[in-house]
Short mmCIF file of C-alpha atoms in Angstrom, two decimals:
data_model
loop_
_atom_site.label_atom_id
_atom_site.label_comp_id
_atom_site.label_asym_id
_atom_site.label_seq_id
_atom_site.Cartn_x
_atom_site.Cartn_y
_atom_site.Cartn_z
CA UNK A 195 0.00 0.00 0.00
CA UNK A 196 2.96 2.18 0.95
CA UNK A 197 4.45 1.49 -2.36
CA UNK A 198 1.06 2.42 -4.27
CA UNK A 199 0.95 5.94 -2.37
CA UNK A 200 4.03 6.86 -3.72
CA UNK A 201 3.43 6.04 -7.05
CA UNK A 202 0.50 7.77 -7.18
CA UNK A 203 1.80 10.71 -5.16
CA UNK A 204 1.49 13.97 -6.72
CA UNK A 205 2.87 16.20 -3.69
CA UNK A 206 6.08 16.50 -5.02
CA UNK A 207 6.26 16.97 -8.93
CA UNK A 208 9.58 16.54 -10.64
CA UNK A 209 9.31 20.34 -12.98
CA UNK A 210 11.10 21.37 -16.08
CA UNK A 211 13.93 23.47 -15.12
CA UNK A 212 12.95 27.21 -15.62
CA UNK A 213 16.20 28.13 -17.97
CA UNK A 214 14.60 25.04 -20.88
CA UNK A 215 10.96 25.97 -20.52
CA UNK A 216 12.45 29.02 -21.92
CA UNK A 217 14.47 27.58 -24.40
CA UNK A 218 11.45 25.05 -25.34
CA UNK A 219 8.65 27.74 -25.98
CA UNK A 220 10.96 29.63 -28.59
CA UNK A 221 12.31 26.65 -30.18
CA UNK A 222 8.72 24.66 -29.96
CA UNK A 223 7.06 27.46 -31.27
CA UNK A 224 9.67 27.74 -34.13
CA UNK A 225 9.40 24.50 -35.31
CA UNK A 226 5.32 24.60 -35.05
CA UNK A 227 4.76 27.26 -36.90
CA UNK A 228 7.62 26.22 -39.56
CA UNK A 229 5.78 22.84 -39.66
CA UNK A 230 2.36 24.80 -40.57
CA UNK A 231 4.13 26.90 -43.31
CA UNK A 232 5.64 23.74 -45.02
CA UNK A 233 2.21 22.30 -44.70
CA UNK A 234 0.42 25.09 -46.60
CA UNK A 235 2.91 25.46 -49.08
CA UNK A 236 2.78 21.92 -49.73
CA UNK A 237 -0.81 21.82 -50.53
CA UNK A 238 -0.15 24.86 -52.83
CA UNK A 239 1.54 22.12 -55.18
CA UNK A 240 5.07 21.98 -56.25
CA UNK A 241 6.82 24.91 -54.45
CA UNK A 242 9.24 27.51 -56.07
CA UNK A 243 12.59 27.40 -55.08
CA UNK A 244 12.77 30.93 -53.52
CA UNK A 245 9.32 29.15 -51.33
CA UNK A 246 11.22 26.43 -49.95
CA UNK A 247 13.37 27.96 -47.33
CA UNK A 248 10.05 30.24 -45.96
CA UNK A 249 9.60 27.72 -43.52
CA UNK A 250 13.10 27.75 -42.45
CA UNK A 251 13.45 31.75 -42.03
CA UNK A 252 10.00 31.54 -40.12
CA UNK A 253 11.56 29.18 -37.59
CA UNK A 254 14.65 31.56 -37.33
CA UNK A 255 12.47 34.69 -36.87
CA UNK A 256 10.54 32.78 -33.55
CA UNK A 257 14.71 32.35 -32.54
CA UNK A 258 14.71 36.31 -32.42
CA UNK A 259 14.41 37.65 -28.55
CA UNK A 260 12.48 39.79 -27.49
CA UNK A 261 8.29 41.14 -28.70
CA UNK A 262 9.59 40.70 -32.21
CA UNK A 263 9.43 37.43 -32.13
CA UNK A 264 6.04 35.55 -32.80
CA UNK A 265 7.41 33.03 -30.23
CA UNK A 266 6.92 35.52 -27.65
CA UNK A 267 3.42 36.63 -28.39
CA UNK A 268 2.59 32.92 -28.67
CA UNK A 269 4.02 32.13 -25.49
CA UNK A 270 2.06 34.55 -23.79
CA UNK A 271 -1.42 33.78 -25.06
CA UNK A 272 -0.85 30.01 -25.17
CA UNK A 273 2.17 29.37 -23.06
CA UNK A 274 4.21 26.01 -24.72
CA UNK A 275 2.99 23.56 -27.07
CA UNK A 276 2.77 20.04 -26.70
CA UNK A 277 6.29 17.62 -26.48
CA UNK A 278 4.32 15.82 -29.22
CA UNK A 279 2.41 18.73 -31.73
CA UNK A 280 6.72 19.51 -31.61
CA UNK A 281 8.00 16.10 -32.14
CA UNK A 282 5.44 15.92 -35.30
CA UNK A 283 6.47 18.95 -36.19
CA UNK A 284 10.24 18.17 -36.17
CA UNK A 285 9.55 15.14 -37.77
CA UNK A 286 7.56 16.80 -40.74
CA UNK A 287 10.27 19.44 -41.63
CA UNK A 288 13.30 17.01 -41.44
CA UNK A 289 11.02 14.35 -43.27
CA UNK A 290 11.29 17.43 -46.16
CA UNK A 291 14.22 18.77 -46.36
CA UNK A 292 16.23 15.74 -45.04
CA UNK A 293 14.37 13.10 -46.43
CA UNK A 294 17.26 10.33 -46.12
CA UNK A 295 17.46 10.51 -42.29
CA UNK A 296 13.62 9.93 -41.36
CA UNK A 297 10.89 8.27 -43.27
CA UNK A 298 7.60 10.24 -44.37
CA UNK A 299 5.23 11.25 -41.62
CA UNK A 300 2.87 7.85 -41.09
CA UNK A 301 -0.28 10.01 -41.64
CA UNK A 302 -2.39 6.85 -42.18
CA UNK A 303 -0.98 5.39 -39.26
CA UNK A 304 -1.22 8.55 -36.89
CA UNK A 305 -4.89 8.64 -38.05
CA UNK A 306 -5.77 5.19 -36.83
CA UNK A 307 -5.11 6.22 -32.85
CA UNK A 308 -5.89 10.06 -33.42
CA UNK A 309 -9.39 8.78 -31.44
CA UNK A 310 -7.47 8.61 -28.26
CA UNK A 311 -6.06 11.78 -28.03
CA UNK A 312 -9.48 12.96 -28.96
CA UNK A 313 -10.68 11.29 -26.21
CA UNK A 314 -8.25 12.26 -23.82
CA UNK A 315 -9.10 15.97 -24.31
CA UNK A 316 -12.77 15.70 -23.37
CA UNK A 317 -11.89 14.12 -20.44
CA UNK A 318 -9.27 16.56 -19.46
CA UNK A 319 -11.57 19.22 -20.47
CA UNK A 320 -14.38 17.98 -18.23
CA UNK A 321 -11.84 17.51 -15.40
CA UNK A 322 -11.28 21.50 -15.67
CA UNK A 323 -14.89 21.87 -14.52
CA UNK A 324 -14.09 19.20 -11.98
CA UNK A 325 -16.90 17.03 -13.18
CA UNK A 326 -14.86 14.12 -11.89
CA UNK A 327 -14.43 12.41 -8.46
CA UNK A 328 -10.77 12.96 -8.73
CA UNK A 329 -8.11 15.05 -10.70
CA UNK A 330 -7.43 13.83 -13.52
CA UNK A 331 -4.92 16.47 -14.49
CA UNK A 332 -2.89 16.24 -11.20
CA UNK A 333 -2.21 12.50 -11.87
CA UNK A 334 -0.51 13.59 -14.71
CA UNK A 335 2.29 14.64 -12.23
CA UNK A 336 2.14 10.74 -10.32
CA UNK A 337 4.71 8.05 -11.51
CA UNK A 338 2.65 5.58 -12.20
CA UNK A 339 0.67 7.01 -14.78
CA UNK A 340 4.11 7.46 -16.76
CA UNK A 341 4.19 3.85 -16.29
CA UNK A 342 0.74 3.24 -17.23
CA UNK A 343 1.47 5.33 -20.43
CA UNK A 344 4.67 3.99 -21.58
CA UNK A 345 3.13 0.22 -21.14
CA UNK A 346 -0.01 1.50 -23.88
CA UNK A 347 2.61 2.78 -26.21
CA UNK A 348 4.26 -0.24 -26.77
CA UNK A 349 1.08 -2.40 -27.02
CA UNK A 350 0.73 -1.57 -30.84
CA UNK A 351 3.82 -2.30 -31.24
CA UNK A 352 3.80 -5.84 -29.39
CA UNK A 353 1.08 -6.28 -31.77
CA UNK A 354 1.93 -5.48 -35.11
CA UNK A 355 5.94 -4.98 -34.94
CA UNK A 356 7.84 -1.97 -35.12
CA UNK A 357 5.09 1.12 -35.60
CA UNK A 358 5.95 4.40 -35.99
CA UNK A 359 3.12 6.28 -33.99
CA UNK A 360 4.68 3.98 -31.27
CA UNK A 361 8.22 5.68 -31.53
CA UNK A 362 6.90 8.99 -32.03
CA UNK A 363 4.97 8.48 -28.31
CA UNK A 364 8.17 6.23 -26.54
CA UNK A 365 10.14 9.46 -27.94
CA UNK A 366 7.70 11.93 -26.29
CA UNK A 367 7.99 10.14 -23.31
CA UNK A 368 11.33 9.61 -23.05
CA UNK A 369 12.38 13.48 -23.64
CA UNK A 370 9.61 13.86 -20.97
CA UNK A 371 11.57 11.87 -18.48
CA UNK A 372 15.00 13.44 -18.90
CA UNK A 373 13.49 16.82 -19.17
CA UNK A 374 9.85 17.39 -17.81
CA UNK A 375 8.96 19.53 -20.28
CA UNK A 376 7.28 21.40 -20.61
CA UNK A 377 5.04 21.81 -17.40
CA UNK A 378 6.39 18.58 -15.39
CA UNK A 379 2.47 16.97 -16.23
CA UNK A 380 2.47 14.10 -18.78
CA UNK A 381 -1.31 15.13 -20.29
CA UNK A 382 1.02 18.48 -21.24
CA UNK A 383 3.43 16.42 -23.31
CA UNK A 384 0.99 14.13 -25.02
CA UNK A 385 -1.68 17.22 -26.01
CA UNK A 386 -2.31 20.39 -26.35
CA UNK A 387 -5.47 22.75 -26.60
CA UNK A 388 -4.08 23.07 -30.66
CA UNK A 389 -3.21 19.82 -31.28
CA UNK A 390 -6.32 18.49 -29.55
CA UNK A 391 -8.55 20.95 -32.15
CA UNK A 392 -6.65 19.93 -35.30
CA UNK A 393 -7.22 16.37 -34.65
CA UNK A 394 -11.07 16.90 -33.95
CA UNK A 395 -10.86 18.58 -37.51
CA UNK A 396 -9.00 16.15 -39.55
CA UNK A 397 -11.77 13.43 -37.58
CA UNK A 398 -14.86 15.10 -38.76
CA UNK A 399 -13.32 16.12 -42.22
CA UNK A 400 -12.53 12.29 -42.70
CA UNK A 401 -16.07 11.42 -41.12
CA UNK A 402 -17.81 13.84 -43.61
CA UNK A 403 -15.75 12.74 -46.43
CA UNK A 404 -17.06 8.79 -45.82
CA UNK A 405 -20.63 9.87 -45.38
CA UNK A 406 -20.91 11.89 -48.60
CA UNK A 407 -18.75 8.96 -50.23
#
């Protein structure tokens, strides 16, 4: 029982130390918003040469310091994004302009478990109007629901092999552990208010697309 208590023990949260949660909103934000550029130009069709490297000077102009930088506005109206919305990100724009280091983004793949995550941010929303016996979101600061966590990541991939959503979460998770970004909660490194209404988007769109098919 002793042993339980402590693992469920949120009374003394490992946090993020304050020097990377700085370093992690400019640099998340960077990378976010260069991820959305490349995504827009992409759908634009074949890009221009002088188009390609928008993305790029985007994500150095969130490096700028100071109220110049879009980081900084960002960071004050949202805070940080997700360890994950940044991972995907990351993985999008080297996936593009370094193709021969990482494979495409699994977008089927990702789609398949986007439900969860979905999920997961109705609950989390409800627990904000404490509509729940318990907090939800304060668990995300216990050790065992790391556990918990890391254990459902890996069942996909004890069931079909090596999956890629599956390394994209074990990643998440792991940078969690050795840094506790951003907030020291887990629910803050798996989603995000944005990330949470983009994949409510692409669920409908793909919902409405079936129904009219």
């Amino acid at each position: 029982m002793e042993i339980l208590n402590i693992l469920l023990s949120t009374q003394t949260p490992l946090l993020p130390h304050v020097g990377w949660v700085g370093v992690y909103r400019v640099l998340g934000w960077g990378l976010v918003l260069a991820g959305i550029a490349l995504w827009c130009l992409r759908r634009s069709g074949n890009l221009p040469a002088w188009q390609r490297g928008l993305p790029l000077l985007l994500l150095l102009w969130c490096l700028w310091p100071g109220p110049l930088s879009p980081a900084y506005w960002l960071g004050l109206a949202f805070r940080v994004p997700s360890l994950l919305l940044v991972l995907l990100s990351a993985w999008f724009l080297l996936s593009h302009y370094r193709p021969q280091l990482l494979m495409p983004l699994p977008l089927t793949d990702l789609r398949r478990w986007a439900l969860a995550p979905v999920l997961l941010g109705w609950v989390l929303l409800l627990d904000a109007f404490a509509l729940w016996p318990f907090s939800l979101y304060s668990l995300g600061f216990a050790p065992l629901t790391f556990g918990v966590l890391v254990l459902l990541c890996l069942l996909p991939w004890s069931w079909h092999g090596v999956a890629q959503p599956s390394i994209l979460l074990v990643s998440v998770l792991t940078l969690f552990v050795l840094l506790r970004l951003p907030t020291g909660n887990v629910w803050d490194a798996l989603l995000d208010p944005w990330l949470w209404l983009l994949l409510q988007a692409d669920w409908l769109q793909r919902r409405l697309r079936r129904a009219q098919g």
